[in-house]
Amino acid sequence: MYPSIIPPGTEHVLTLYSAGHTESSKILVRFGTLAASLLADFQFRATGNAHLQASLVNGLVPASSNPAIDQFAVPAYLRLNCLTKAYAPLWEELTDTKWTPEVPVRTTKDRWHTENLLNAAVSIALSVSAEDLVMIYRTQFPVLYQRDKTDLVDRN
């Protein structure tokens, strides 16, 4: 699964699912952060469903405040998604810092490290040990594991 943030006014085709939150962009971004983690991807895959439906999304861990999520995972998720100035208002609202072109993580190696930070923070928030996270990564995502072992060269 590849949850992403689309700026206001953007449209998409019906082959995508999209969600919004009328009360708080913080809640929506926290959910996106959790959904972007390997643990959520593993949880969705473990159901055996071929399509992501509301019942699966509702079963994801609650999007309540957690220091590991709010201080580490959310900023990592935002740096992976807030790639252009169109995201500046969201970045500035949630981080209280000015968005600049240096904010996004752009190189392959830096994105890989940022994804690892996000996964580690979500794992800590959900009380999943580092050993269990690594086991899930190696056994449930073998293609990703092999690619990461052999293809961590930045070609940008």
PDB file of C-alpha atoms in Angstrom:
ATOM      1  CA  MET A   1       0.000   0.000   0.000  1.00  0.00           C
ATOM      2  CA  TYR A   2       1.227   3.482  -0.819  1.00  0.00           C
ATOM      3  CA  PRO A   3      -0.755   6.084   1.105  1.00  0.00           C
ATOM      4  CA  SER A   4       0.013   9.587  -0.008  1.00  0.00           C
ATOM      5  CA  ILE A   5      -1.242  13.092   0.485  1.00  0.00           C
ATOM      6  CA  ILE A   6      -2.894  14.898  -2.385  1.00  0.00           C
ATOM      7  CA  PRO A   7      -3.152  18.688  -2.237  1.00  0.00           C
ATOM      8  CA  PRO A   8      -6.550  20.406  -2.129  1.00  0.00           C
ATOM      9  CA  GLY A   9      -8.220  20.709  -5.523  1.00  0.00           C
ATOM     10  CA  THR A  10      -6.583  17.584  -6.918  1.00  0.00           C
ATOM     11  CA  GLU A  11      -8.774  15.015  -8.642  1.00  0.00           C
ATOM     12  CA  HIS A  12      -8.173  11.335  -9.314  1.00  0.00           C
ATOM     13  CA  VAL A  13      -9.697   8.412 -11.156  1.00  0.00           C
ATOM     14  CA  LEU A  14     -11.959   5.859  -9.528  1.00  0.00           C
ATOM     15  CA  THR A  15      -9.233   3.224  -9.270  1.00  0.00           C
ATOM     16  CA  LEU A  16      -7.942   5.006  -6.175  1.00  0.00           C
ATOM     17  CA  TYR A  17      -9.410   5.210  -2.724  1.00  0.00           C
ATOM     18  CA  SER A  18      -9.185   8.537  -0.999  1.00  0.00           C
ATOM     19  CA  ALA A  19     -10.096   9.742   2.457  1.00  0.00           C
ATOM     20  CA  GLY A  20     -10.365  13.036   4.192  1.00  0.00           C
ATOM     21  CA  HIS A  21     -11.031  14.364   7.642  1.00  0.00           C
ATOM     22  CA  THR A  22     -13.244  17.371   8.136  1.00  0.00           C
ATOM     23  CA  GLU A  23     -12.043  18.210  11.634  1.00  0.00           C
ATOM     24  CA  SER A  24      -8.293  17.783  11.623  1.00  0.00           C
ATOM     25  CA  SER A  25      -5.556  17.340   9.072  1.00  0.00           C
ATOM     26  CA  LYS A  26      -3.406  16.075  11.960  1.00  0.00           C
ATOM     27  CA  ILE A  27      -5.673  13.043  12.393  1.00  0.00           C
ATOM     28  CA  LEU A  28      -5.634  12.337   8.655  1.00  0.00           C
ATOM     29  CA  VAL A  29      -1.839  12.626   8.451  1.00  0.00           C
ATOM     30  CA  ARG A  30      -1.414  10.455  11.560  1.00  0.00           C
ATOM     31  CA  PHE A  31      -3.591   7.829   9.877  1.00  0.00           C
ATOM     32  CA  GLY A  32      -1.579   8.111   6.646  1.00  0.00           C
ATOM     33  CA  THR A  33       1.597   7.701   8.672  1.00  0.00           C
ATOM     34  CA  LEU A  34       0.345   4.512  10.283  1.00  0.00           C
ATOM     35  CA  ALA A  35      -0.979   3.192   6.969  1.00  0.00           C
ATOM     36  CA  ALA A  36       2.419   3.819   5.335  1.00  0.00           C
ATOM     37  CA  SER A  37       4.168   1.520   7.804  1.00  0.00           C
ATOM     38  CA  LEU A  38       5.179  -2.056   7.124  1.00  0.00           C
ATOM     39  CA  LEU A  39       3.154  -3.157  10.136  1.00  0.00           C
ATOM     40  CA  ALA A  40      -0.076  -1.759   8.685  1.00  0.00           C
ATOM     41  CA  ASP A  41       0.746  -3.209   5.276  1.00  0.00           C
ATOM     42  CA  PHE A  42       1.329  -6.583   6.953  1.00  0.00           C
ATOM     43  CA  GLN A  43      -1.967  -6.267   8.858  1.00  0.00           C
ATOM     44  CA  PHE A  44      -3.869  -5.527   5.629  1.00  0.00           C
ATOM     45  CA  ARG A  45      -2.185  -8.373   3.745  1.00  0.00           C
ATOM     46  CA  ALA A  46      -2.837 -10.832   6.568  1.00  0.00           C
ATOM     47  CA  THR A  47      -6.592 -10.429   6.099  1.00  0.00           C
ATOM     48  CA  GLY A  48      -6.369 -12.028   2.655  1.00  0.00           C
ATOM     49  CA  ASN A  49      -8.642  -9.405   1.112  1.00  0.00           C
ATOM     50  CA  ALA A  50      -7.727  -8.319  -2.394  1.00  0.00           C
ATOM     51  CA  HIS A  51      -9.146  -4.818  -1.957  1.00  0.00           C
ATOM     52  CA  LEU A  52      -8.723  -2.237   0.730  1.00  0.00           C
ATOM     53  CA  GLN A  53     -12.181  -1.530   2.129  1.00  0.00           C
ATOM     54  CA  ALA A  54     -13.468   0.672   4.934  1.00  0.00           C
ATOM     55  CA  SER A  55     -13.789  -2.311   7.290  1.00  0.00           C
ATOM     56  CA  LEU A  56     -10.050  -2.966   7.000  1.00  0.00           C
ATOM     57  CA  VAL A  57      -9.149   0.670   7.435  1.00  0.00           C
ATOM     58  CA  ASN A  58     -11.360   0.936  10.502  1.00  0.00           C
ATOM     59  CA  GLY A  59      -9.481  -2.023  11.975  1.00  0.00           C
ATOM     60  CA  LEU A  60      -6.176  -0.182  11.827  1.00  0.00           C
ATOM     61  CA  VAL A  61      -4.792   0.943  15.149  1.00  0.00           C
ATOM     62  CA  PRO A  62      -6.418   4.082  16.526  1.00  0.00           C
ATOM     63  CA  ALA A  63      -4.988   7.358  15.333  1.00  0.00           C
ATOM     64  CA  SER A  64      -4.613   8.690  18.880  1.00  0.00           C
ATOM     65  CA  SER A  65      -1.692  10.806  19.941  1.00  0.00           C
ATOM     66  CA  ASN A  66       1.570   9.008  20.667  1.00  0.00           C
ATOM     67  CA  PRO A  67       5.015  10.609  21.116  1.00  0.00           C
ATOM     68  CA  ALA A  68       6.792   8.149  18.795  1.00  0.00           C
ATOM     69  CA  ILE A  69       4.224   8.771  16.079  1.00  0.00           C
ATOM     70  CA  ASP A  70       3.905  12.531  16.535  1.00  0.00           C
ATOM     71  CA  GLN A  71       7.591  13.386  17.032  1.00  0.00           C
ATOM     72  CA  PHE A  72       9.234  10.976  14.597  1.00  0.00           C
ATOM     73  CA  ALA A  73       6.865   9.124  12.263  1.00  0.00           C
ATOM     74  CA  VAL A  74       4.601  12.019  11.242  1.00  0.00           C
ATOM     75  CA  PRO A  75       7.488  14.355  10.293  1.00  0.00           C
ATOM     76  CA  ALA A  76       9.089  11.484   8.344  1.00  0.00           C
ATOM     77  CA  TYR A  77       5.810  10.807   6.519  1.00  0.00           C
ATOM     78  CA  LEU A  78       5.419  14.495   5.725  1.00  0.00           C
ATOM     79  CA  ARG A  79       8.990  14.721   4.390  1.00  0.00           C
ATOM     80  CA  LEU A  80       8.244  11.748   2.119  1.00  0.00           C
ATOM     81  CA  ASN A  81       5.014  13.353   0.838  1.00  0.00           C
ATOM     82  CA  CYS A  82       5.303  17.145   0.939  1.00  0.00           C
ATOM     83  CA  LEU A  83       7.351  17.336  -2.253  1.00  0.00           C
ATOM     84  CA  THR A  84       6.193  20.652  -3.699  1.00  0.00           C
ATOM     85  CA  LYS A  85       5.075  24.077  -2.524  1.00  0.00           C
ATOM     86  CA  ALA A  86       1.458  22.886  -2.838  1.00  0.00           C
ATOM     87  CA  TYR A  87       2.058  21.066   0.455  1.00  0.00           C
ATOM     88  CA  ALA A  88       3.535  24.079   2.267  1.00  0.00           C
ATOM     89  CA  PRO A  89       0.330  24.960   4.189  1.00  0.00           C
ATOM     90  CA  LEU A  90      -0.017  21.396   5.498  1.00  0.00           C
ATOM     91  CA  TRP A  91       3.679  21.170   6.416  1.00  0.00           C
ATOM     92  CA  GLU A  92       3.599  24.519   8.193  1.00  0.00           C
ATOM     93  CA  GLU A  93       0.351  23.724  10.035  1.00  0.00           C
ATOM     94  CA  LEU A  94       1.612  20.409  11.394  1.00  0.00           C
ATOM     95  CA  THR A  95       5.283  21.183  12.031  1.00  0.00           C
ATOM     96  CA  ASP A  96       5.212  24.898  12.886  1.00  0.00           C
ATOM     97  CA  THR A  97       8.178  25.361  10.544  1.00  0.00           C
ATOM     98  CA  LYS A  98       8.394  26.968   7.129  1.00  0.00           C
ATOM     99  CA  TRP A  99       8.330  24.636   4.122  1.00  0.00           C
ATOM    100  CA  THR A 100      11.321  25.048   1.800  1.00  0.00           C
ATOM    101  CA  PRO A 101      12.492  22.961  -1.169  1.00  0.00           C
ATOM    102  CA  GLU A 102      15.014  21.341   1.208  1.00  0.00           C
ATOM    103  CA  VAL A 103      12.237  19.837   3.376  1.00  0.00           C
ATOM    104  CA  PRO A 104      11.325  16.845   1.177  1.00  0.00           C
ATOM    105  CA  VAL A 105      13.468  13.748   1.149  1.00  0.00           C
ATOM    106  CA  ARG A 106      14.384  13.261  -2.504  1.00  0.00           C
ATOM    107  CA  THR A 107      17.245  10.798  -2.938  1.00  0.00           C
ATOM    108  CA  THR A 108      16.710   7.048  -2.882  1.00  0.00           C
ATOM    109  CA  LYS A 109      19.062   6.459   0.030  1.00  0.00           C
ATOM    110  CA  ASP A 110      17.594   9.304   2.112  1.00  0.00           C
ATOM    111  CA  ARG A 111      14.045   8.126   1.390  1.00  0.00           C
ATOM    112  CA  TRP A 112      15.028   4.593   2.472  1.00  0.00           C
ATOM    113  CA  HIS A 113      16.415   5.931   5.768  1.00  0.00           C
ATOM    114  CA  THR A 114      13.313   8.062   6.328  1.00  0.00           C
ATOM    115  CA  GLU A 115      11.032   5.078   5.672  1.00  0.00           C
ATOM    116  CA  ASN A 116      13.045   3.086   8.214  1.00  0.00           C
ATOM    117  CA  LEU A 117      12.609   5.881  10.762  1.00  0.00           C
ATOM    118  CA  LEU A 118       8.854   5.871  10.128  1.00  0.00           C
ATOM    119  CA  ASN A 119       8.668   2.077  10.519  1.00  0.00           C
ATOM    120  CA  ALA A 120      10.770   2.104  13.703  1.00  0.00           C
ATOM    121  CA  ALA A 121       8.648   4.856  15.271  1.00  0.00           C
ATOM    122  CA  VAL A 122       5.376   3.077  14.433  1.00  0.00           C
ATOM    123  CA  SER A 123       6.832  -0.146  15.809  1.00  0.00           C
ATOM    124  CA  ILE A 124       7.740   1.570  19.079  1.00  0.00           C
ATOM    125  CA  ALA A 125       4.274   3.146  19.308  1.00  0.00           C
ATOM    126  CA  LEU A 126       2.630  -0.256  18.824  1.00  0.00           C
ATOM    127  CA  SER A 127       5.025  -2.008  21.249  1.00  0.00           C
ATOM    128  CA  VAL A 128       6.412  -4.249  18.514  1.00  0.00           C
ATOM    129  CA  SER A 129      10.021  -5.216  19.193  1.00  0.00           C
ATOM    130  CA  ALA A 130      12.786  -4.464  16.716  1.00  0.00           C
ATOM    131  CA  GLU A 131      13.319  -8.218  16.312  1.00  0.00           C
ATOM    132  CA  ASP A 132       9.663  -8.765  15.411  1.00  0.00           C
ATOM    133  CA  LEU A 133       9.680  -5.844  12.966  1.00  0.00           C
ATOM    134  CA  VAL A 134      12.772  -7.235  11.233  1.00  0.00           C
ATOM    135  CA  MET A 135      11.216 -10.719  11.125  1.00  0.00           C
ATOM    136  CA  ILE A 136       8.032  -9.349   9.517  1.00  0.00           C
ATOM    137  CA  TYR A 137      10.105  -7.342   7.036  1.00  0.00           C
ATOM    138  CA  ARG A 138      12.257 -10.308   6.011  1.00  0.00           C
ATOM    139  CA  THR A 139       9.534 -12.952   5.873  1.00  0.00           C
ATOM    140  CA  GLN A 140       6.484 -11.026   4.668  1.00  0.00           C
ATOM    141  CA  PHE A 141       8.209  -8.611   2.290  1.00  0.00           C
ATOM    142  CA  PRO A 142      10.912 -10.752   0.656  1.00  0.00           C
ATOM    143  CA  VAL A 143      10.991  -8.795  -2.594  1.00  0.00           C
ATOM    144  CA  LEU A 144      11.432  -5.513  -0.750  1.00  0.00           C
ATOM    145  CA  TYR A 145      14.052  -7.112   1.503  1.00  0.00           C
ATOM    146  CA  GLN A 146      16.065  -8.396  -1.480  1.00  0.00           C
ATOM    147  CA  ARG A 147      15.801  -5.086  -3.302  1.00  0.00           C
ATOM    148  CA  ASP A 148      16.952  -3.172  -0.246  1.00  0.00           C
ATOM    149  CA  LYS A 149      19.925  -5.497   0.190  1.00  0.00           C
ATOM    150  CA  THR A 150      21.104  -5.181  -3.394  1.00  0.00           C
ATOM    151  CA  ASP A 151      19.799  -1.885  -4.731  1.00  0.00           C
ATOM    152  CA  LEU A 152      20.490   0.799  -2.133  1.00  0.00           C
ATOM    153  CA  VAL A 153      22.510   2.849  -4.581  1.00  0.00           C
ATOM    154  CA  ASP A 154      21.224   6.324  -5.226  1.00  0.00           C
ATOM    155  CA  ARG A 155      20.749   6.659  -8.949  1.00  0.00           C
ATOM    156  CA  ASN A 156      19.102  10.094  -8.861  1.00  0.00           C
TER     157      ASN A 156
END
